[in-house]
Amino acid sequence: LTTYAYNVWALAQSGYTDEAKAAEDALINIVNIAYDCTFENLNKYYENYPGIDWREKVYRTGLQITTTKSFEKIKKSIDVIIANKVETSNIVWFLIINPSEYKIRKDDYCGYSIKIITITDLIRQICILEDALLLRVLSEIKSKLNAWLPPQFSGSYKEVSFHFPALAPREFITYHNFWCHLEERAEVPSAVFAQL
């Protein structure tokens, strides 16, 4: 997904926006499974639907896919929603296809709440799915993003290409230098060690 996002973003920066447009179809089922939603692609029914690309069938939440990570882009999309009286809830999601993180400076605009989803957020959401849903996402990735996958990709997340060293939890953390991310070792609850 990160390779895909980078390539779509890089092409868009060079003026080739076809892949960014194709992302509307390529990512919809992945997002629906990951976030337990029922978004539909509005651009299938109306070319260049104003302000949003997808709308959730139940909650009417709108979603705009973009490679541009700026608050100006968000404001412009919401202005278009308002100007065209687009039927959507007062929550608008923005799926930002960009290789770098984006922190929104304001989480609302003109009465609309803004939710930003980056590719990293999508990956995090996928990682917490139960196995059956994870396999569905993998199937979607293999069918929709196959051109972006390396040739050796098998698609089985249960295949392990490396092995963790057989270490006690404290030694495991030391081995991977995870301590540097903590103020002190006492911050790690005993439950974390038990899980490791």
PDB file of C-alpha atoms in Angstrom:
ATOM      1  CA  LEU A   1       0.000   0.000   0.000  1.00  0.00           C
ATOM      2  CA  THR A   2       2.830   2.412   0.718  1.00  0.00           C
ATOM      3  CA  THR A   3       4.460   1.611  -2.628  1.00  0.00           C
ATOM      4  CA  TYR A   4       1.124   2.121  -4.337  1.00  0.00           C
ATOM      5  CA  ALA A   5       0.525   5.438  -2.533  1.00  0.00           C
ATOM      6  CA  TYR A   6       3.983   6.718  -3.391  1.00  0.00           C
ATOM      7  CA  ASN A   7       3.630   5.873  -7.081  1.00  0.00           C
ATOM      8  CA  VAL A   8       0.125   7.360  -7.373  1.00  0.00           C
ATOM      9  CA  TRP A   9       1.322  10.517  -5.621  1.00  0.00           C
ATOM     10  CA  ALA A  10       4.494  10.769  -7.745  1.00  0.00           C
ATOM     11  CA  LEU A  11       2.512  10.371 -10.968  1.00  0.00           C
ATOM     12  CA  ALA A  12       0.014  13.022  -9.843  1.00  0.00           C
ATOM     13  CA  GLN A  13       2.884  15.430  -9.072  1.00  0.00           C
ATOM     14  CA  SER A  14       4.034  14.975 -12.662  1.00  0.00           C
ATOM     15  CA  GLY A  15       0.555  15.725 -13.990  1.00  0.00           C
ATOM     16  CA  TYR A  16      -0.502  12.118 -14.590  1.00  0.00           C
ATOM     17  CA  THR A  17      -3.718  11.906 -12.594  1.00  0.00           C
ATOM     18  CA  ASP A  18      -5.218   8.758 -14.132  1.00  0.00           C
ATOM     19  CA  GLU A  19      -3.929   6.532 -11.319  1.00  0.00           C
ATOM     20  CA  ALA A  20      -5.233   8.935  -8.679  1.00  0.00           C
ATOM     21  CA  LYS A  21      -8.629   8.746 -10.352  1.00  0.00           C
ATOM     22  CA  ALA A  22      -8.382   4.953 -10.560  1.00  0.00           C
ATOM     23  CA  ALA A  23      -7.725   4.861  -6.789  1.00  0.00           C
ATOM     24  CA  GLU A  24     -11.421   5.599  -6.288  1.00  0.00           C
ATOM     25  CA  ASP A  25     -12.197   2.073  -7.501  1.00  0.00           C
ATOM     26  CA  ALA A  26      -8.987   0.391  -6.362  1.00  0.00           C
ATOM     27  CA  LEU A  27      -9.264   1.366  -2.694  1.00  0.00           C
ATOM     28  CA  ILE A  28     -12.992   1.451  -1.994  1.00  0.00           C
ATOM     29  CA  ASN A  29     -13.422  -2.193  -0.941  1.00  0.00           C
ATOM     30  CA  ILE A  30     -10.207  -2.085   1.085  1.00  0.00           C
ATOM     31  CA  VAL A  31     -11.439   0.980   2.996  1.00  0.00           C
ATOM     32  CA  ASN A  32     -14.919  -0.535   3.400  1.00  0.00           C
ATOM     33  CA  ILE A  33     -13.502  -3.710   4.940  1.00  0.00           C
ATOM     34  CA  ALA A  34     -10.925  -1.916   7.094  1.00  0.00           C
ATOM     35  CA  TYR A  35     -13.363   0.627   8.549  1.00  0.00           C
ATOM     36  CA  ASP A  36     -16.519  -1.526   8.412  1.00  0.00           C
ATOM     37  CA  CYS A  37     -18.239   0.931   6.078  1.00  0.00           C
ATOM     38  CA  THR A  38     -20.415   0.778   2.970  1.00  0.00           C
ATOM     39  CA  PHE A  39     -18.974   3.587   0.851  1.00  0.00           C
ATOM     40  CA  GLU A  40     -20.056   3.745  -2.771  1.00  0.00           C
ATOM     41  CA  ASN A  41     -18.208   5.493  -5.571  1.00  0.00           C
ATOM     42  CA  LEU A  42     -20.400   8.420  -6.632  1.00  0.00           C
ATOM     43  CA  ASN A  43     -18.266   9.092  -9.702  1.00  0.00           C
ATOM     44  CA  LYS A  44     -19.648   5.899 -11.234  1.00  0.00           C
ATOM     45  CA  TYR A  45     -23.058   7.558 -11.423  1.00  0.00           C
ATOM     46  CA  TYR A  46     -22.050  11.165 -11.976  1.00  0.00           C
ATOM     47  CA  GLU A  47     -18.662  12.079 -13.432  1.00  0.00           C
ATOM     48  CA  ASN A  48     -16.685  14.406 -11.157  1.00  0.00           C
ATOM     49  CA  TYR A  49     -19.248  14.362  -8.358  1.00  0.00           C
ATOM     50  CA  PRO A  50     -18.952  17.692  -6.553  1.00  0.00           C
ATOM     51  CA  GLY A  51     -16.821  17.799  -3.410  1.00  0.00           C
ATOM     52  CA  ILE A  52     -16.714  14.080  -2.565  1.00  0.00           C
ATOM     53  CA  ASP A  53     -15.862  10.856  -4.363  1.00  0.00           C
ATOM     54  CA  TRP A  54     -17.585   8.351  -2.093  1.00  0.00           C
ATOM     55  CA  ARG A  55     -20.605   8.441   0.202  1.00  0.00           C
ATOM     56  CA  GLU A  56     -21.386   5.947   2.944  1.00  0.00           C
ATOM     57  CA  LYS A  57     -24.773   4.331   2.292  1.00  0.00           C
ATOM     58  CA  VAL A  58     -25.971   4.215   5.902  1.00  0.00           C
ATOM     59  CA  TYR A  59     -24.481   7.289   7.613  1.00  0.00           C
ATOM     60  CA  ARG A  60     -24.186   9.436   4.446  1.00  0.00           C
ATOM     61  CA  THR A  61     -20.594  10.337   5.331  1.00  0.00           C
ATOM     62  CA  GLY A  62     -18.750  11.825   2.381  1.00  0.00           C
ATOM     63  CA  LEU A  63     -15.164  10.945   1.476  1.00  0.00           C
ATOM     64  CA  GLN A  64     -12.786  12.767  -0.849  1.00  0.00           C
ATOM     65  CA  ILE A  65      -9.682  11.017  -2.202  1.00  0.00           C
ATOM     66  CA  THR A  66      -6.755  13.312  -2.859  1.00  0.00           C
ATOM     67  CA  THR A  67      -3.008  13.300  -3.363  1.00  0.00           C
ATOM     68  CA  THR A  68      -2.830  16.876  -2.082  1.00  0.00           C
ATOM     69  CA  LYS A  69      -2.181  17.248   1.633  1.00  0.00           C
ATOM     70  CA  SER A  70      -3.183  20.810   2.377  1.00  0.00           C
ATOM     71  CA  PHE A  71      -5.904  22.468   4.372  1.00  0.00           C
ATOM     72  CA  GLU A  72      -6.679  24.595   1.310  1.00  0.00           C
ATOM     73  CA  LYS A  73      -7.662  21.427  -0.587  1.00  0.00           C
ATOM     74  CA  ILE A  74      -9.920  20.395   2.304  1.00  0.00           C
ATOM     75  CA  LYS A  75     -11.552  23.833   2.455  1.00  0.00           C
ATOM     76  CA  LYS A  76     -12.057  23.858  -1.319  1.00  0.00           C
ATOM     77  CA  SER A  77     -13.761  20.442  -1.241  1.00  0.00           C
ATOM     78  CA  ILE A  78     -16.107  21.501   1.572  1.00  0.00           C
ATOM     79  CA  ASP A  79     -16.859  24.786  -0.217  1.00  0.00           C
ATOM     80  CA  VAL A  80     -17.886  22.739  -3.281  1.00  0.00           C
ATOM     81  CA  ILE A  81     -20.089  20.511  -1.081  1.00  0.00           C
ATOM     82  CA  ILE A  82     -21.813  23.603   0.329  1.00  0.00           C
ATOM     83  CA  ALA A  83     -22.137  25.398  -3.023  1.00  0.00           C
ATOM     84  CA  ASN A  84     -23.666  22.314  -4.683  1.00  0.00           C
ATOM     85  CA  LYS A  85     -25.832  21.350  -1.683  1.00  0.00           C
ATOM     86  CA  VAL A  86     -24.332  17.858  -1.757  1.00  0.00           C
ATOM     87  CA  GLU A  87     -26.303  15.413   0.353  1.00  0.00           C
ATOM     88  CA  THR A  88     -23.837  14.253   2.972  1.00  0.00           C
ATOM     89  CA  SER A  89     -23.546  14.131   6.747  1.00  0.00           C
ATOM     90  CA  ASN A  90     -21.666  16.882   8.528  1.00  0.00           C
ATOM     91  CA  ILE A  91     -18.599  14.617   8.685  1.00  0.00           C
ATOM     92  CA  VAL A  92     -16.314  14.490   5.661  1.00  0.00           C
ATOM     93  CA  TRP A  93     -13.420  12.068   5.422  1.00  0.00           C
ATOM     94  CA  PHE A  94     -10.331  12.788   3.345  1.00  0.00           C
ATOM     95  CA  LEU A  95      -8.247   9.827   2.188  1.00  0.00           C
ATOM     96  CA  ILE A  96      -4.858  11.320   1.430  1.00  0.00           C
ATOM     97  CA  ILE A  97      -2.754   9.262  -0.951  1.00  0.00           C
ATOM     98  CA  ASN A  98       0.616  10.679  -0.153  1.00  0.00           C
ATOM     99  CA  PRO A  99       3.797   8.984   1.084  1.00  0.00           C
ATOM    100  CA  SER A 100       4.225  11.350   4.024  1.00  0.00           C
ATOM    101  CA  GLU A 101       2.104  11.816   7.123  1.00  0.00           C
ATOM    102  CA  TYR A 102      -0.330  14.715   7.414  1.00  0.00           C
ATOM    103  CA  LYS A 103      -1.475  16.345  10.603  1.00  0.00           C
ATOM    104  CA  ILE A 104      -4.527  18.508  10.134  1.00  0.00           C
ATOM    105  CA  ARG A 105      -4.288  21.959  11.663  1.00  0.00           C
ATOM    106  CA  LYS A 106      -8.042  22.259  12.192  1.00  0.00           C
ATOM    107  CA  ASP A 107     -10.619  19.487  12.487  1.00  0.00           C
ATOM    108  CA  ASP A 108     -13.656  21.414  11.312  1.00  0.00           C
ATOM    109  CA  TYR A 109     -14.634  23.926   8.654  1.00  0.00           C
ATOM    110  CA  CYS A 110     -17.964  25.668   7.974  1.00  0.00           C
ATOM    111  CA  GLY A 111     -19.890  23.276  10.214  1.00  0.00           C
ATOM    112  CA  TYR A 112     -18.315  20.115   8.790  1.00  0.00           C
ATOM    113  CA  SER A 113     -16.124  17.828  10.891  1.00  0.00           C
ATOM    114  CA  ILE A 114     -13.016  16.673   9.086  1.00  0.00           C
ATOM    115  CA  LYS A 115     -11.462  13.213   9.420  1.00  0.00           C
ATOM    116  CA  ILE A 116      -8.117  12.635   7.745  1.00  0.00           C
ATOM    117  CA  ILE A 117      -7.051   9.126   6.737  1.00  0.00           C
ATOM    118  CA  THR A 118      -3.560   8.612   5.377  1.00  0.00           C
ATOM    119  CA  ILE A 119      -2.258   5.412   3.834  1.00  0.00           C
ATOM    120  CA  THR A 120      -0.440   4.815   7.126  1.00  0.00           C
ATOM    121  CA  ASP A 121      -3.753   5.110   9.003  1.00  0.00           C
ATOM    122  CA  LEU A 122      -5.327   2.644   6.575  1.00  0.00           C
ATOM    123  CA  ILE A 123      -2.469   0.183   7.135  1.00  0.00           C
ATOM    124  CA  ARG A 124      -2.825   0.531  10.923  1.00  0.00           C
ATOM    125  CA  GLN A 125      -6.550  -0.137  10.636  1.00  0.00           C
ATOM    126  CA  ILE A 126      -5.950  -3.202   8.458  1.00  0.00           C
ATOM    127  CA  CYS A 127      -3.401  -4.557  10.948  1.00  0.00           C
ATOM    128  CA  ILE A 128      -5.984  -4.775  13.746  1.00  0.00           C
ATOM    129  CA  LEU A 129      -8.509  -6.727  11.684  1.00  0.00           C
ATOM    130  CA  GLU A 130      -9.381 -10.275  12.591  1.00  0.00           C
ATOM    131  CA  ASP A 131      -7.913 -12.949  10.302  1.00  0.00           C
ATOM    132  CA  ALA A 132     -10.993 -13.441   8.086  1.00  0.00           C
ATOM    133  CA  LEU A 133     -11.213  -9.712   7.309  1.00  0.00           C
ATOM    134  CA  LEU A 134      -7.464  -9.458   6.859  1.00  0.00           C
ATOM    135  CA  LEU A 135      -7.623 -12.204   4.248  1.00  0.00           C
ATOM    136  CA  ARG A 136     -10.427 -10.322   2.460  1.00  0.00           C
ATOM    137  CA  VAL A 137      -8.267  -7.187   2.392  1.00  0.00           C
ATOM    138  CA  LEU A 138      -5.327  -9.195   1.039  1.00  0.00           C
ATOM    139  CA  SER A 139      -7.582 -10.592  -1.673  1.00  0.00           C
ATOM    140  CA  GLU A 140      -8.679  -7.060  -2.614  1.00  0.00           C
ATOM    141  CA  ILE A 141      -5.086  -5.832  -2.662  1.00  0.00           C
ATOM    142  CA  LYS A 142      -4.023  -8.726  -4.881  1.00  0.00           C
ATOM    143  CA  SER A 143      -6.899  -8.196  -7.313  1.00  0.00           C
ATOM    144  CA  LYS A 144      -6.994  -4.368  -7.437  1.00  0.00           C
ATOM    145  CA  LEU A 145      -3.356  -3.430  -6.876  1.00  0.00           C
ATOM    146  CA  ASN A 146      -1.647  -6.387  -8.531  1.00  0.00           C
ATOM    147  CA  ALA A 147       0.311  -4.172 -10.933  1.00  0.00           C
ATOM    148  CA  TRP A 148       1.944  -2.440  -7.964  1.00  0.00           C
ATOM    149  CA  LEU A 149       2.979  -5.608  -6.125  1.00  0.00           C
ATOM    150  CA  PRO A 150       6.484  -7.056  -6.388  1.00  0.00           C
ATOM    151  CA  PRO A 151       6.602 -10.238  -8.515  1.00  0.00           C
ATOM    152  CA  GLN A 152       7.579 -12.430  -5.545  1.00  0.00           C
ATOM    153  CA  PHE A 153       4.554 -11.319  -3.462  1.00  0.00           C
ATOM    154  CA  SER A 154       2.662 -14.419  -2.410  1.00  0.00           C
ATOM    155  CA  GLY A 155      -0.113 -12.638  -0.530  1.00  0.00           C
ATOM    156  CA  SER A 156       0.005 -14.941   2.481  1.00  0.00           C
ATOM    157  CA  TYR A 157       0.642 -12.989   5.633  1.00  0.00           C
ATOM    158  CA  LYS A 158       1.225 -16.255   7.512  1.00  0.00           C
ATOM    159  CA  GLU A 159       4.389 -17.009   5.552  1.00  0.00           C
ATOM    160  CA  VAL A 160       7.375 -15.846   7.555  1.00  0.00           C
ATOM    161  CA  SER A 161      10.472 -14.777   5.684  1.00  0.00           C
ATOM    162  CA  PHE A 162      12.430 -14.099   8.866  1.00  0.00           C
ATOM    163  CA  HIS A 163      12.532 -15.457  12.369  1.00  0.00           C
ATOM    164  CA  PHE A 164      12.564 -13.543  15.618  1.00  0.00           C
ATOM    165  CA  PRO A 165      15.420 -14.464  17.897  1.00  0.00           C
ATOM    166  CA  ALA A 166      14.386 -16.666  20.806  1.00  0.00           C
ATOM    167  CA  LEU A 167      14.919 -14.057  23.518  1.00  0.00           C
ATOM    168  CA  ALA A 168      13.221 -13.127  26.741  1.00  0.00           C
ATOM    169  CA  PRO A 169      10.957 -10.051  26.335  1.00  0.00           C
ATOM    170  CA  ARG A 170      13.446  -7.610  27.908  1.00  0.00           C
ATOM    171  CA  GLU A 171      16.251  -8.964  25.724  1.00  0.00           C
ATOM    172  CA  PHE A 172      13.959  -8.830  22.672  1.00  0.00           C
ATOM    173  CA  ILE A 173      13.281  -5.139  23.306  1.00  0.00           C
ATOM    174  CA  THR A 174      16.989  -4.483  23.815  1.00  0.00           C
ATOM    175  CA  TYR A 175      17.877  -6.491  20.681  1.00  0.00           C
ATOM    176  CA  HIS A 176      15.604  -4.284  18.548  1.00  0.00           C
ATOM    177  CA  ASN A 177      16.628  -1.096  20.365  1.00  0.00           C
ATOM    178  CA  PHE A 178      13.047  -0.282  21.364  1.00  0.00           C
ATOM    179  CA  TRP A 179      14.149   1.223  24.680  1.00  0.00           C
ATOM    180  CA  CYS A 180      15.277   4.409  22.913  1.00  0.00           C
ATOM    181  CA  HIS A 181      11.626   5.305  22.332  1.00  0.00           C
ATOM    182  CA  LEU A 182      10.830   5.376  26.035  1.00  0.00           C
ATOM    183  CA  GLU A 183      11.690   7.840  28.754  1.00  0.00           C
ATOM    184  CA  GLU A 184      12.469   4.952  31.091  1.00  0.00           C
ATOM    185  CA  ARG A 185      12.008   1.199  31.197  1.00  0.00           C
ATOM    186  CA  ALA A 186       9.373   1.471  33.923  1.00  0.00           C
ATOM    187  CA  GLU A 187       6.951   2.827  31.308  1.00  0.00           C
ATOM    188  CA  VAL A 188       6.491  -0.675  29.895  1.00  0.00           C
ATOM    189  CA  PRO A 189       3.629  -2.330  31.793  1.00  0.00           C
ATOM    190  CA  SER A 190       4.114  -5.890  32.935  1.00  0.00           C
ATOM    191  CA  ALA A 191       1.179  -6.919  30.700  1.00  0.00           C
ATOM    192  CA  VAL A 192       3.242  -5.937  27.666  1.00  0.00           C
ATOM    193  CA  PHE A 193       6.042  -8.250  28.760  1.00  0.00           C
ATOM    194  CA  ALA A 194       3.501 -11.030  29.298  1.00  0.00           C
ATOM    195  CA  GLN A 195       2.160 -10.558  25.784  1.00  0.00           C
ATOM    196  CA  LEU A 196       5.646 -10.590  24.298  1.00  0.00           C
TER     197      LEU A 196
END
